Amino acid sequence: MGWFGVTGGAHHDDPSLLVVTVRRADESGTAGAGFVLGPDTVLTCAHVVNDALGRPMLEARPPRLEEIPVVVRGMGPEPYPARLLHWVAPRARDGGAVREGDNEWLGDLAVLRVDGPAGGLPAAPDRADMSADQVVSAWHGGGAPSTLARLTVASLHHSLGYLDGEATGMAVGPGYSGGPLWCRRERAVVGLVVAHFMPPLDAATGSPLPHSPQHLIRRSWAIPWQRVRSELDAVGLRGVLPPRLPDPEDPALLLLTEAVGDMLYSPSERSDCAKRLAQACGVGCGSDVVPPTPEEFALFLLTHPRALAAFSGIMRRSSDPARADRVLAAGSLSETPRMLSPQEYAGLLRHLRTTDRDVLARIPEAARAALPHVAALPGGESLDALLNRLEALPGDGRSTNGERRVPALLRVLEYVGALSPPAKRAELRMWADGVAQRLGIARPAMSERRSDAQAWGRSVRDRSGRMRVLVQVTRAEQGRHRLRIWCDEGAGPRQVSTDSLVSYAATDGAREVLRVLDSLTPPADDERPPLVEVLVDRASLNLPVDEWAAHDPGEIVPGVLGVEFPLVVHCPELLRRHGRFMAHWRSRWSRLDSGKTLVVSESMDPDALYFKLVNQLDTVRVSVDVPPGPRDGIVQTCLALGIPVVVWDRGRDGASHLVQHMADVATRELPDGVRDYRANAKASPPEFPGRPVLAWADADRTVPRLHLTEPQESA
């Protein structure tokens, strides 16, 4: 980099320095290893993170807000806190959960964001593809050089690399998982260790069998770097890998070089500013006599992700604050610079670390409310991944007279503040005001977004998240279904039923769902029954799960699911079929209390309905009152377009009493309104002749990611 020093790495001379120690959160020892992936990221195995947090080793659900201590070589013995950024769950070859006894699996990767120094972590090692016959080295997560294990890549097979260890020296064992495989020939990391094959055990005693030359000896397996790369590409790599050097003709580099030369023409002024910038970014300085050239200065701004933000702050405090606008405009032409300076980012993390966990869990909800037109928020991702994405998003669409727009991250944090106690709200506002001032955002613009957040906060303050049970229903043999069940007490889906091979008749299925519902303990201050959300494919939208009844011979009451509990259907397949309408769905959901209802009372071609609804984002609810033939096409078109609430009568050919009756029920109250209607229909069929179906797609609550032919969850 020249004048601006960066944290270096000596791994070519001593590759054991590559190893990052992942420690257990309870301070009981080392969980495994990892290695530096980017300026503030470490790559390890998902099962190492599970072990560090005391979870089942191959748990598929990502951790939420927990911190994991990591020790980075060359940065002292004290651990740094890290949190999950990206998660690739362990999975079997068929895409399902890893079963007990399996000794091979796919996935099993975790990218951790480390709260390290402003200068970033030591330089990440080069990476290269794994190939057969490479000689590689691995180390225990403790990082001691003496734990070196020498291995040879015996073969590559189905995305796994099989490694054979030498007969002398260390053998790979517990604590090596997640560590880098260093190839001296390639001078690069070619994969990471995952697991080893243990000697066979006596089936009766569980003790190792006497050694035999026929036993598998020192065989391990790893994820080749080419497979790691493809897995990480699928979850998004922005802000994870080190930035590349810009092309000499990069417009951002040319404009910043010109700007630095114009604004810091004097060598002494440029030297003074460079020292302040290096200090802000936690990197070393060059000569006190010779300042960096404008080209060196600009190159640093486009290779350290937070240098440009820090530099704009220095310029904003200078004698000519307009210089900052020139810097920010030039930097916006590059994807490397992040919005926040090192100090601002560290301050945000401090504030979030002391924020109530229940507020942190609602940040995705606040993001959807603050940014209703953004399609990709959120997708069950970690908090750090969400913050990463928010920091990269541009400002909202309202600005006048060339004023800078309010960035998405600042707007979301205003909404987070609306959920927080007054003291925390004041902290977040002061932080946001400082960032806005550095960016040159007008105070009235921030005040308007703050007012929006306050209005939203008032609307949700008295509305608590309802407990719910999610039931995925898939067809088996005739008259029977397979179930997979999750509970959500407010922190996201928690799987409680994993056997997808057992099939149930309607009575047995109702009994199984009621068993789960009976196991829940609702909050003392919430008398509402849990919501039952039935997850189906498009062919099963009319499946009468609400009419399933337990009918136990010894029971006094029949236990009808849709009568005792508000039961809705949800079809993720249709909602995700056209990703471009996800933004419409979130926008409509944000208007649930004020949006319009469309009643379809005559047969309509789905194409005509598409043209009618596609851009009517204030339509949040559709009541379908047409015969069964055309009805299903209309319902599916509504759901695919992102209409969050659709009501219809599965049993009527003529005008539906149900649609007329539900017209007087507020949209948000429909789940309970439909439950009441079902109870009345059982008690007095002539007066309540309908068989209601309510499709309900709540954009504020996540559902597991499903493969409807063979269920697979990823909370």
XYZ file of C-alpha atoms in Angstrom:
715
model
C 0.000 0.000 0.000
C 3.016 2.260 0.394
C 2.686 5.170 2.826
C -0.393 3.779 4.582
C 0.634 0.682 6.505
C -1.720 -2.262 6.866
C -1.788 -5.141 9.305
C 0.491 -7.690 7.723
C 0.704 -11.445 7.918
C 3.749 -13.702 8.210
C 1.926 -16.864 7.291
C 4.197 -17.665 4.344
C 7.093 -18.062 6.789
C 5.044 -19.535 9.655
C 1.656 -20.736 8.392
C 0.596 -21.786 11.907
C -0.083 -18.053 12.372
C -3.049 -18.531 10.048
C -5.014 -20.361 12.714
C -7.713 -18.396 14.526
C -8.841 -19.966 17.794
C -12.590 -20.302 18.272
C -13.179 -20.561 22.015
C -16.233 -21.787 23.869
C -18.460 -19.014 25.153
C -18.479 -20.551 28.637
C -14.650 -20.346 28.731
C -14.355 -24.138 28.992
C -11.735 -24.469 26.275
C -11.227 -24.463 22.508
C -14.132 -25.392 20.239
C -12.146 -25.454 17.016
C -10.253 -23.356 14.524
C -10.814 -20.867 11.748
C -8.846 -18.490 9.579
C -9.068 -14.859 8.484
C -11.267 -14.390 5.435
C -11.516 -10.594 5.133
C -10.806 -7.321 6.963
C -13.171 -8.197 9.818
C -14.282 -11.744 9.065
C -13.218 -15.258 10.010
C -14.282 -18.506 8.327
C -14.905 -21.659 10.344
C -17.288 -24.617 10.413
C -20.886 -24.220 11.532
C -20.467 -27.171 13.882
C -17.549 -25.373 15.567
C -19.864 -22.438 16.282
C -22.477 -24.858 17.627
C -19.881 -26.387 19.942
C -18.714 -22.937 21.063
C -22.274 -22.055 22.078
C -23.076 -25.370 23.732
C -25.594 -26.368 21.048
C -26.009 -29.782 19.401
C -23.000 -30.250 17.135
C -24.895 -30.431 13.833
C -27.754 -28.056 14.714
C -29.030 -26.539 11.454
C -30.631 -23.389 12.873
C -28.260 -20.396 12.907
C -27.488 -18.738 16.233
C -29.257 -15.444 16.710
C -27.432 -12.818 18.740
C -24.856 -14.840 20.676
C -21.212 -13.749 20.776
C -18.317 -16.147 20.240
C -14.791 -15.363 21.526
C -11.993 -15.730 18.969
C -8.250 -15.285 19.353
C -6.373 -13.988 16.303
C -2.647 -14.667 15.959
C -0.508 -11.566 15.923
C -3.107 -9.518 17.791
C -2.422 -10.582 21.349
C -3.790 -13.367 23.532
C -7.061 -11.693 24.458
C -10.167 -12.859 22.593
C -12.254 -10.575 20.420
C -16.051 -10.922 20.357
C -17.456 -12.280 17.099
C -20.995 -12.805 15.826
C -22.486 -14.776 12.998
C -22.491 -13.039 9.620
C -23.314 -15.892 7.204
C -24.451 -19.442 7.944
C -24.394 -22.520 5.713
C -26.063 -25.203 7.811
C -24.804 -28.787 7.925
C -27.040 -30.857 5.667
C -27.293 -34.402 4.372
C -26.780 -35.159 0.691
C -30.558 -35.242 0.188
C -30.828 -31.722 1.611
C -32.364 -32.823 4.919
C -30.970 -32.829 8.432
C -27.775 -34.747 9.177
C -28.789 -37.976 10.878
C -27.187 -39.549 13.912
C -24.406 -41.830 12.789
C -23.675 -39.951 9.554
C -19.947 -39.367 9.161
C -20.138 -37.163 6.059
C -22.313 -34.181 5.195
C -22.440 -30.984 3.126
C -22.566 -27.298 4.036
C -21.218 -26.705 7.564
C -19.713 -23.226 7.110
C -19.945 -20.079 9.218
C -18.556 -16.624 8.526
C -18.031 -14.666 11.745
C -17.740 -10.895 11.942
C -15.053 -9.984 14.469
C -15.144 -6.784 16.509
C -11.424 -6.237 16.082
C -9.321 -3.077 15.903
C -10.052 -0.303 13.422
C -7.109 -1.386 11.290
C -8.723 -4.723 10.659
C -7.508 -8.262 11.119
C -4.169 -9.538 9.773
C -4.027 -9.951 6.023
C -6.063 -12.903 4.783
C -4.098 -15.747 3.155
C -4.335 -16.484 -0.539
C -6.720 -19.272 -1.527
C -6.383 -21.891 -4.263
C -8.367 -24.885 -5.457
C -7.739 -28.248 -3.847
C -6.468 -31.065 -6.073
C -5.490 -34.670 -5.534
C -1.984 -35.428 -4.201
C -1.462 -31.981 -2.681
C 0.566 -32.089 0.543
C -1.138 -29.893 3.133
C -0.742 -28.914 6.783
C -3.337 -28.486 9.533
C -3.134 -27.254 13.127
C -5.240 -27.595 16.249
C -7.473 -24.635 17.053
C -5.190 -23.757 19.955
C -2.674 -22.675 17.330
C 0.438 -24.250 18.865
C 3.008 -24.944 16.120
C 3.653 -28.369 17.648
C 0.145 -29.514 16.683
C 1.119 -29.601 12.990
C -0.477 -32.524 11.150
C 0.961 -33.393 7.725
C -1.671 -34.668 5.288
C -2.031 -35.669 1.667
C -5.163 -35.117 -0.402
C -5.982 -38.719 -1.288
C -8.958 -37.877 -3.529
C -11.757 -35.429 -4.268
C -15.211 -36.961 -4.322
C -18.662 -35.318 -4.388
C -17.484 -31.953 -3.054
C -15.411 -33.502 -0.259
C -11.678 -33.950 -0.034
C -10.309 -37.060 1.686
C -7.048 -36.584 3.563
C -4.579 -39.227 4.707
C -2.205 -38.393 7.552
C 1.395 -39.457 7.904
C 2.113 -42.392 10.194
C 4.282 -40.212 12.449
C 3.562 -36.869 14.046
C 0.191 -35.439 15.004
C -3.121 -36.887 13.857
C -6.174 -34.737 13.120
C -8.629 -34.941 15.995
C -11.075 -32.838 18.044
C -10.234 -29.129 17.879
C -8.903 -29.196 14.306
C -12.314 -28.574 12.697
C -12.651 -25.325 10.798
C -8.918 -24.833 10.518
C -7.117 -23.970 7.263
C -5.375 -26.536 5.100
C -2.177 -24.832 3.995
C -0.452 -26.017 0.830
C 3.168 -24.906 0.745
C 3.450 -25.605 -2.988
C 0.500 -23.313 -3.770
C 1.413 -20.923 -0.920
C -2.308 -20.777 -0.237
C -5.166 -22.238 1.774
C -6.850 -24.970 -0.268
C -9.710 -25.911 2.063
C -10.689 -26.362 5.689
C -10.781 -29.383 7.974
C -14.240 -30.712 8.889
C -14.040 -34.152 10.493
C -11.965 -37.278 10.968
C -12.797 -40.988 10.884
C -12.278 -42.607 14.274
C -11.036 -46.195 14.714
C -13.868 -48.742 14.862
C -15.520 -49.496 18.204
C -16.731 -52.713 19.721
C -20.519 -52.754 19.258
C -21.082 -54.289 22.677
C -18.741 -52.251 24.869
C -18.196 -49.075 22.879
C -14.430 -49.420 23.377
C -11.922 -49.239 20.500
C -11.247 -52.584 18.884
C -7.692 -53.982 18.974
C -5.618 -52.497 16.197
C -5.696 -54.258 12.873
C -3.803 -53.361 9.677
C -7.197 -53.459 7.965
C -8.518 -50.522 10.010
C -8.842 -47.086 8.454
C -5.929 -45.095 9.854
C -5.616 -41.295 10.011
C -8.277 -40.557 7.416
C -9.973 -37.135 7.600
C -12.138 -35.164 5.244
C -12.273 -31.507 4.301
C -14.216 -28.978 2.251
C -12.118 -27.992 -0.797
C -11.778 -24.273 -1.372
C -13.669 -24.502 -4.672
C -16.661 -25.893 -2.762
C -16.309 -23.273 -0.018
C -16.385 -20.576 -2.674
C -19.589 -21.898 -4.257
C -21.309 -22.259 -0.872
C -20.412 -18.711 0.132
C -21.422 -17.313 -3.246
C -24.923 -18.618 -2.521
C -25.227 -16.546 0.677
C -23.569 -13.377 -0.649
C -19.980 -12.230 -0.208
C -20.255 -8.431 -0.099
C -18.054 -7.035 2.648
C -16.593 -10.462 3.405
C -13.598 -10.880 1.108
C -10.740 -8.354 0.977
C -11.361 -5.637 -1.637
C -9.448 -5.877 -4.873
C -7.090 -3.162 -6.027
C -8.961 -0.790 -8.333
C -8.101 -0.601 -11.988
C -5.805 2.353 -12.822
C -8.588 3.769 -15.005
C -11.290 3.289 -12.340
C -13.383 6.509 -12.400
C -13.563 6.616 -8.600
C -9.772 6.354 -8.338
C -9.229 9.076 -10.931
C -11.723 11.463 -9.320
C -10.404 10.883 -5.796
C -6.812 11.348 -6.938
C -7.801 14.654 -8.507
C -9.794 15.684 -5.422
C -6.936 14.903 -3.013
C -4.497 16.807 -5.195
C -6.800 19.837 -5.312
C -7.901 19.851 -1.669
C -4.560 18.920 -0.086
C -2.208 20.701 -2.453
C 0.294 21.579 0.270
C 2.579 18.610 1.192
C 2.404 19.560 4.873
C -1.395 19.684 4.793
C -1.544 16.350 2.986
C 0.889 14.793 5.465
C -1.106 16.042 8.444
C -4.391 14.808 6.984
C -2.880 11.424 6.089
C -1.657 10.935 9.667
C -5.112 11.720 11.026
C -6.684 9.319 8.529
C -4.218 6.526 9.341
C -4.907 6.968 13.045
C -8.677 6.877 12.468
C -8.315 3.655 10.458
C -5.883 2.014 12.865
C -3.049 1.592 10.363
C 0.558 2.652 10.406
C 2.028 5.798 8.870
C 4.844 6.316 6.413
C 7.471 9.016 6.381
C 6.997 12.112 8.538
C 8.873 14.097 5.889
C 7.415 12.831 2.608
C 3.593 12.700 2.457
C 1.690 10.129 0.411
C 1.129 11.028 -3.201
C -2.449 11.840 -4.211
C -2.519 8.464 -5.999
C -1.433 6.587 -2.848
C -3.971 8.544 -0.815
C -6.816 7.731 -3.225
C -5.777 4.078 -3.471
C -6.039 3.718 0.313
C -9.510 5.285 0.245
C -10.648 2.568 -2.172
C -9.007 -0.424 -0.479
C -9.727 0.155 3.225
C -13.533 -0.218 3.403
C -14.034 2.555 5.972
C -11.262 4.958 5.030
C -13.379 7.088 2.708
C -15.998 7.653 5.417
C -13.262 8.658 7.864
C -11.713 10.998 5.295
C -15.057 12.646 4.555
C -15.410 13.323 8.289
C -12.014 15.045 8.355
C -13.018 17.131 5.350
C -16.426 17.994 6.874
C -14.623 19.470 9.889
C -12.210 21.448 7.697
C -12.418 25.097 6.699
C -14.391 24.098 3.594
C -17.041 21.453 4.515
C -18.113 21.184 0.856
C -14.946 19.160 0.284
C -16.643 16.242 2.025
C -19.431 16.207 -0.561
C -16.875 15.969 -3.357
C -15.174 13.027 -1.635
C -18.454 11.196 -1.027
C -19.619 11.745 -4.606
C -16.399 10.300 -6.032
C -16.410 7.388 -3.609
C -19.985 6.469 -4.526
C -18.677 5.255 -7.899
C -16.922 2.351 -6.173
C -18.502 -0.606 -4.355
C -15.691 -0.876 -1.799
C -16.237 2.079 0.582
C -18.701 1.444 3.386
C -20.996 4.148 4.694
C -19.690 4.269 8.278
C -16.261 5.280 9.502
C -14.394 2.916 11.874
C -15.433 5.014 14.875
C -19.077 5.201 13.775
C -19.226 1.479 13.159
C -17.649 0.675 16.521
C -20.107 3.069 18.191
C -23.065 1.359 16.522
C -21.881 -2.048 17.740
C -21.510 -0.700 21.289
C -25.054 0.631 21.223
C -26.480 -2.598 19.839
C -24.547 -4.720 22.329
C -26.363 -2.953 25.176
C -29.766 -3.022 23.474
C -32.437 -5.340 24.884
C -32.445 -8.714 23.130
C -36.171 -8.491 22.443
C -35.566 -5.219 20.582
C -32.667 -6.741 18.629
C -34.926 -9.617 17.619
C -37.362 -7.087 16.135
C -34.799 -5.264 13.977
C -35.934 -7.201 10.859
C -39.489 -6.032 11.565
C -38.270 -2.446 11.944
C -36.313 -2.758 8.689
C -39.380 -3.903 6.776
C -41.451 -1.063 8.204
C -38.777 1.536 7.468
C -38.059 0.226 3.955
C -41.333 -1.212 2.644
C -40.181 -1.171 -0.987
C -36.992 -3.164 -0.458
C -37.634 -6.732 -1.609
C -34.810 -8.617 0.054
C -35.419 -7.817 3.730
C -34.994 -10.060 5.542
C -34.535 -13.716 4.749
C -33.790 -15.369 8.030
C -30.310 -13.885 7.990
C -28.192 -12.933 10.972
C -28.316 -9.469 12.499
C -24.824 -8.678 11.198
C -25.762 -9.785 7.689
C -28.815 -7.532 7.832
C -26.727 -4.573 9.027
C -24.216 -5.362 6.284
C -26.960 -5.174 3.684
C -28.541 -2.046 5.149
C -25.223 -0.207 5.142
C -24.874 -0.894 1.418
C -28.363 0.330 0.491
C -28.809 3.884 -0.835
C -31.022 6.502 0.727
C -34.772 6.700 0.366
C -36.464 8.421 -2.531
C -37.473 11.712 -0.945
C -35.100 14.629 -1.338
C -35.417 18.160 -2.712
C -33.018 20.740 -4.112
C -30.196 18.237 -4.425
C -30.122 17.438 -0.708
C -28.475 14.181 0.332
C -31.002 11.454 1.005
C -31.295 9.684 4.346
C -29.456 6.328 4.074
C -31.415 3.146 4.703
C -29.397 2.236 7.794
C -30.127 5.542 9.527
C -33.807 5.262 8.753
C -33.986 1.721 10.136
C -32.202 2.753 13.329
C -34.815 5.455 13.867
C -37.425 2.683 13.777
C -35.323 0.565 16.155
C -35.204 3.559 18.477
C -38.997 3.719 18.389
C -39.045 0.210 19.903
C -36.436 1.041 22.557
C -36.654 2.577 26.034
C -36.122 6.368 26.141
C -32.466 6.229 27.216
C -31.475 3.847 24.423
C -33.586 5.800 21.923
C -31.644 8.957 22.836
C -28.301 7.140 22.357
C -29.279 5.894 18.910
C -30.533 9.327 17.878
C -27.327 11.037 18.971
C -25.314 8.475 17.034
C -27.506 8.894 13.942
C -27.305 12.694 14.155
C -23.509 12.498 14.167
C -23.449 10.297 11.062
C -26.022 12.494 9.318
C -23.971 15.614 10.036
C -20.833 13.979 8.616
C -22.771 12.965 5.488
C -24.226 16.464 5.058
C -27.866 15.390 5.507
C -30.218 18.248 6.312
C -31.797 18.186 9.773
C -35.372 18.522 8.429
C -34.861 15.324 6.424
C -33.802 13.432 9.544
C -36.673 14.954 11.508
C -39.183 13.745 8.930
C -37.870 10.163 9.079
C -37.854 10.376 12.878
C -41.485 11.447 12.828
C -42.327 8.482 10.573
C -40.617 6.146 13.034
C -42.459 7.618 16.007
C -45.813 7.149 14.284
C -44.948 3.547 13.488
C -43.759 2.947 17.039
C -47.059 4.162 18.439
C -48.961 1.834 16.108
C -47.058 -1.286 17.218
C -46.414 -0.527 20.875
C -49.552 -2.264 22.025
C -49.367 -5.033 19.463
C -47.279 -7.951 20.702
C -46.102 -10.889 18.643
C -48.528 -13.766 18.936
C -47.365 -17.290 19.688
C -47.795 -19.541 16.695
C -47.385 -23.113 15.573
C -46.320 -23.752 11.990
C -47.403 -27.026 10.432
C -46.078 -28.084 7.059
C -48.552 -30.514 5.488
C -47.569 -32.615 2.474
C -49.642 -35.318 0.825
C -48.708 -38.978 1.320
C -50.821 -41.973 0.295
C -54.532 -41.327 -0.230
C -56.180 -39.749 2.773
C -52.925 -39.398 4.714
C -50.406 -36.596 5.133
C -46.915 -36.014 6.432
C -46.353 -33.275 9.003
C -43.424 -31.175 10.099
C -44.056 -28.801 12.990
C -42.327 -25.711 14.378
C -43.147 -23.475 17.347
C -42.502 -19.737 17.373
C -42.747 -18.020 20.742
C -41.430 -14.787 19.233
C -37.785 -15.591 18.511
C -38.369 -17.427 15.241
C -39.377 -20.955 14.246
C -38.114 -23.765 16.492
C -38.579 -27.225 15.049
C -40.356 -29.674 17.355
C -41.182 -32.467 14.910
C -38.527 -33.924 12.629
C -39.858 -37.254 11.377
C -41.069 -36.549 7.836
C -41.607 -40.248 7.030
C -44.609 -40.905 9.299
C -47.969 -40.243 7.639
C -51.172 -39.310 9.463
C -54.863 -39.620 8.844
C -56.822 -36.446 9.623
C -57.704 -37.573 13.155
C -54.121 -38.537 13.996
C -52.799 -35.347 12.419
C -55.130 -33.235 14.564
C -54.014 -35.175 17.635
C -50.342 -34.537 16.827
C -50.866 -30.788 16.301
C -52.919 -30.532 19.509
C -50.148 -32.343 21.378
C -47.714 -29.601 20.351
C -50.205 -26.849 21.148
C -50.812 -28.313 24.600
C -47.070 -28.192 25.298
C -46.905 -24.398 24.863
C -47.036 -21.979 27.761
C -48.497 -18.674 26.527
C -47.325 -15.458 28.213
C -49.299 -14.627 31.323
C -50.361 -11.279 29.875
C -51.567 -12.695 26.520
C -54.859 -14.532 26.577
C -54.998 -15.084 22.818
C -54.724 -18.679 21.633
C -51.693 -19.442 19.448
C -52.031 -18.936 15.716
C -51.800 -22.143 13.679
C -50.113 -21.461 10.338
C -50.446 -24.331 7.861
C -47.707 -24.356 5.214
C -48.871 -25.962 1.970
C -48.021 -26.162 -1.703
C -50.262 -24.548 -4.305
C -52.236 -27.756 -4.892
C -53.205 -28.000 -1.213
C -54.608 -24.539 -0.551
C -58.088 -26.007 -0.084
C -56.985 -28.861 2.144
C -59.476 -28.767 5.084
C -56.903 -28.899 7.886
C -59.106 -26.529 9.887
C -61.761 -29.299 9.975
C -59.383 -31.978 11.272
C -60.634 -33.238 14.643
C -58.918 -35.463 17.197
C -62.023 -37.527 18.096
C -60.354 -39.450 20.913
C -62.865 -41.964 22.306
C -62.094 -41.038 25.886
C -62.197 -37.264 25.357
C -65.157 -35.082 26.213
C -64.616 -32.563 23.370
C -63.747 -33.327 19.720
C -60.702 -31.039 19.379
C -61.374 -29.377 16.002
C -58.237 -27.449 15.015
C -59.864 -24.510 13.212
C -62.523 -24.053 15.899
C -60.216 -23.967 18.902
C -57.444 -22.003 17.230
C -57.188 -19.306 14.565
C -55.912 -21.381 11.626
C -54.561 -19.820 8.435
C -52.822 -21.198 5.358
C -49.593 -19.938 3.867
C -48.099 -20.937 0.512
C -44.389 -19.960 0.405
C -44.123 -21.620 -3.014
C -46.423 -19.036 -4.615
C -45.046 -16.112 -2.618
C -41.482 -16.848 -3.714
C -42.363 -17.930 -7.230
C -41.772 -14.434 -8.627
C -39.187 -12.698 -6.480
C -39.917 -9.325 -8.055
C -43.221 -9.183 -6.146
C -41.647 -9.700 -2.717
C -41.272 -5.939 -2.362
C -44.974 -5.502 -3.192
C -45.874 -8.048 -0.508
C -43.847 -6.258 2.169
C -45.210 -2.876 1.102
C -48.801 -4.131 1.277
C -48.241 -5.751 4.662
C -46.937 -2.463 6.035
C -50.313 -0.946 5.075
C -52.376 -3.756 6.606
C -54.353 -1.493 8.926
C -55.107 1.169 6.324
C -55.100 -0.697 3.001
C -58.053 -1.479 0.768
C -60.044 -4.659 0.195
C -60.905 -5.930 -3.279
C -63.933 -8.221 -3.650
C -63.818 -10.467 -6.722
C -67.479 -11.397 -7.153
C -67.478 -12.684 -10.716
C -65.228 -14.951 -12.692
C -62.180 -13.069 -13.884
C -59.359 -14.128 -16.121
C -56.138 -14.311 -14.025
C -54.382 -12.079 -16.571
C -57.056 -9.394 -16.120
C -56.651 -9.686 -12.345
C -52.893 -9.324 -12.765
C -53.292 -6.044 -14.670
C -55.724 -4.802 -12.038
C -53.606 -5.614 -8.975
C -49.983 -5.517 -10.060
C -49.398 -1.880 -9.110
C -52.216 -1.328 -6.596
C -49.993 -1.500 -3.543
C -52.734 -0.132 -1.317
C -54.778 -3.312 -1.890
C -53.887 -5.574 1.029
C -56.843 -7.962 1.094
C -58.839 -9.810 -1.548
C -62.137 -11.607 -0.909
C -62.868 -14.163 -3.628
C -66.577 -14.924 -4.142
C -66.647 -17.022 -7.321
C -67.328 -20.727 -8.049
C -64.589 -23.319 -7.398
C -63.576 -23.685 -11.066
C -62.104 -20.213 -11.688
C -61.625 -19.522 -7.969
C -58.351 -21.415 -7.578
C -56.649 -19.521 -10.415
C -57.753 -16.197 -8.921
C -56.525 -17.139 -5.447
C -53.147 -18.284 -6.738
C -52.717 -15.138 -8.844
C -53.385 -12.980 -5.771
C -50.856 -14.876 -3.666
C -48.192 -14.800 -6.397
C -48.628 -11.015 -6.724
C -47.930 -10.565 -3.011
C -51.447 -9.974 -1.662
C -50.879 -10.852 2.008
C -54.508 -11.655 2.919
C -56.913 -13.637 0.738
C -60.276 -15.007 1.931
C -62.527 -17.476 0.140
C -65.166 -20.145 0.744
C -63.970 -23.584 -0.276
C -67.458 -25.076 -0.309
C -69.895 -22.717 -2.060
C -70.925 -22.372 -5.687
C -73.174 -19.344 -5.272
C -72.808 -16.029 -3.494
C -70.889 -16.660 -0.300
C -72.354 -15.802 3.078
C -68.771 -15.965 4.374
C -67.493 -13.122 2.187
C -70.386 -10.890 3.199
C -69.953 -11.735 6.881
C -66.188 -11.114 6.897
C -66.533 -7.726 5.214
C -67.219 -6.219 8.644
C -64.113 -7.739 10.267
C -60.939 -5.630 10.334
C -58.147 -7.164 8.281
C -55.795 -7.692 11.220
C -58.604 -9.411 13.166
C -59.444 -11.874 10.392
C -57.697 -14.947 11.906
C -59.868 -14.710 15.018
C -62.899 -13.696 12.966
C -62.585 -16.788 10.784
C -62.169 -18.964 13.885
C -65.432 -17.584 15.299
C -67.169 -18.221 11.979
C -66.013 -21.854 11.971
C -67.344 -22.379 15.484
C -70.689 -20.844 14.490
C -70.778 -23.002 11.366
C -70.456 -26.142 13.508
C -73.115 -24.923 15.931
C -75.599 -23.585 13.376
C -74.848 -24.673 9.771
C -77.960 -23.049 8.196
C -77.014 -19.629 9.545
C -73.293 -20.002 8.833
C -73.063 -22.196 5.724
C -69.521 -21.261 4.657
C -66.275 -23.230 4.868
C -63.757 -20.390 5.204
C -60.142 -20.422 4.068
C -57.842 -17.578 5.063
C -54.469 -17.251 3.334
C -52.270 -15.149 5.598
C -48.682 -14.141 4.720
C -47.219 -12.144 7.608
C -44.163 -10.204 6.409
C -43.100 -9.533 10.004
C -42.722 -13.220 10.901
C -40.318 -15.625 9.220
C -41.156 -19.123 8.097
C -38.708 -21.971 7.572
C -37.296 -22.368 4.095
C -39.116 -25.356 2.654
C -38.719 -27.878 -0.119
C -42.305 -28.960 -0.411
C -41.474 -32.313 -1.999
C -39.051 -33.210 0.774
C -39.215 -30.782 3.711
C -36.072 -29.052 4.757
C -35.899 -26.234 7.228
C -33.512 -23.350 7.651
C -34.864 -21.069 10.340
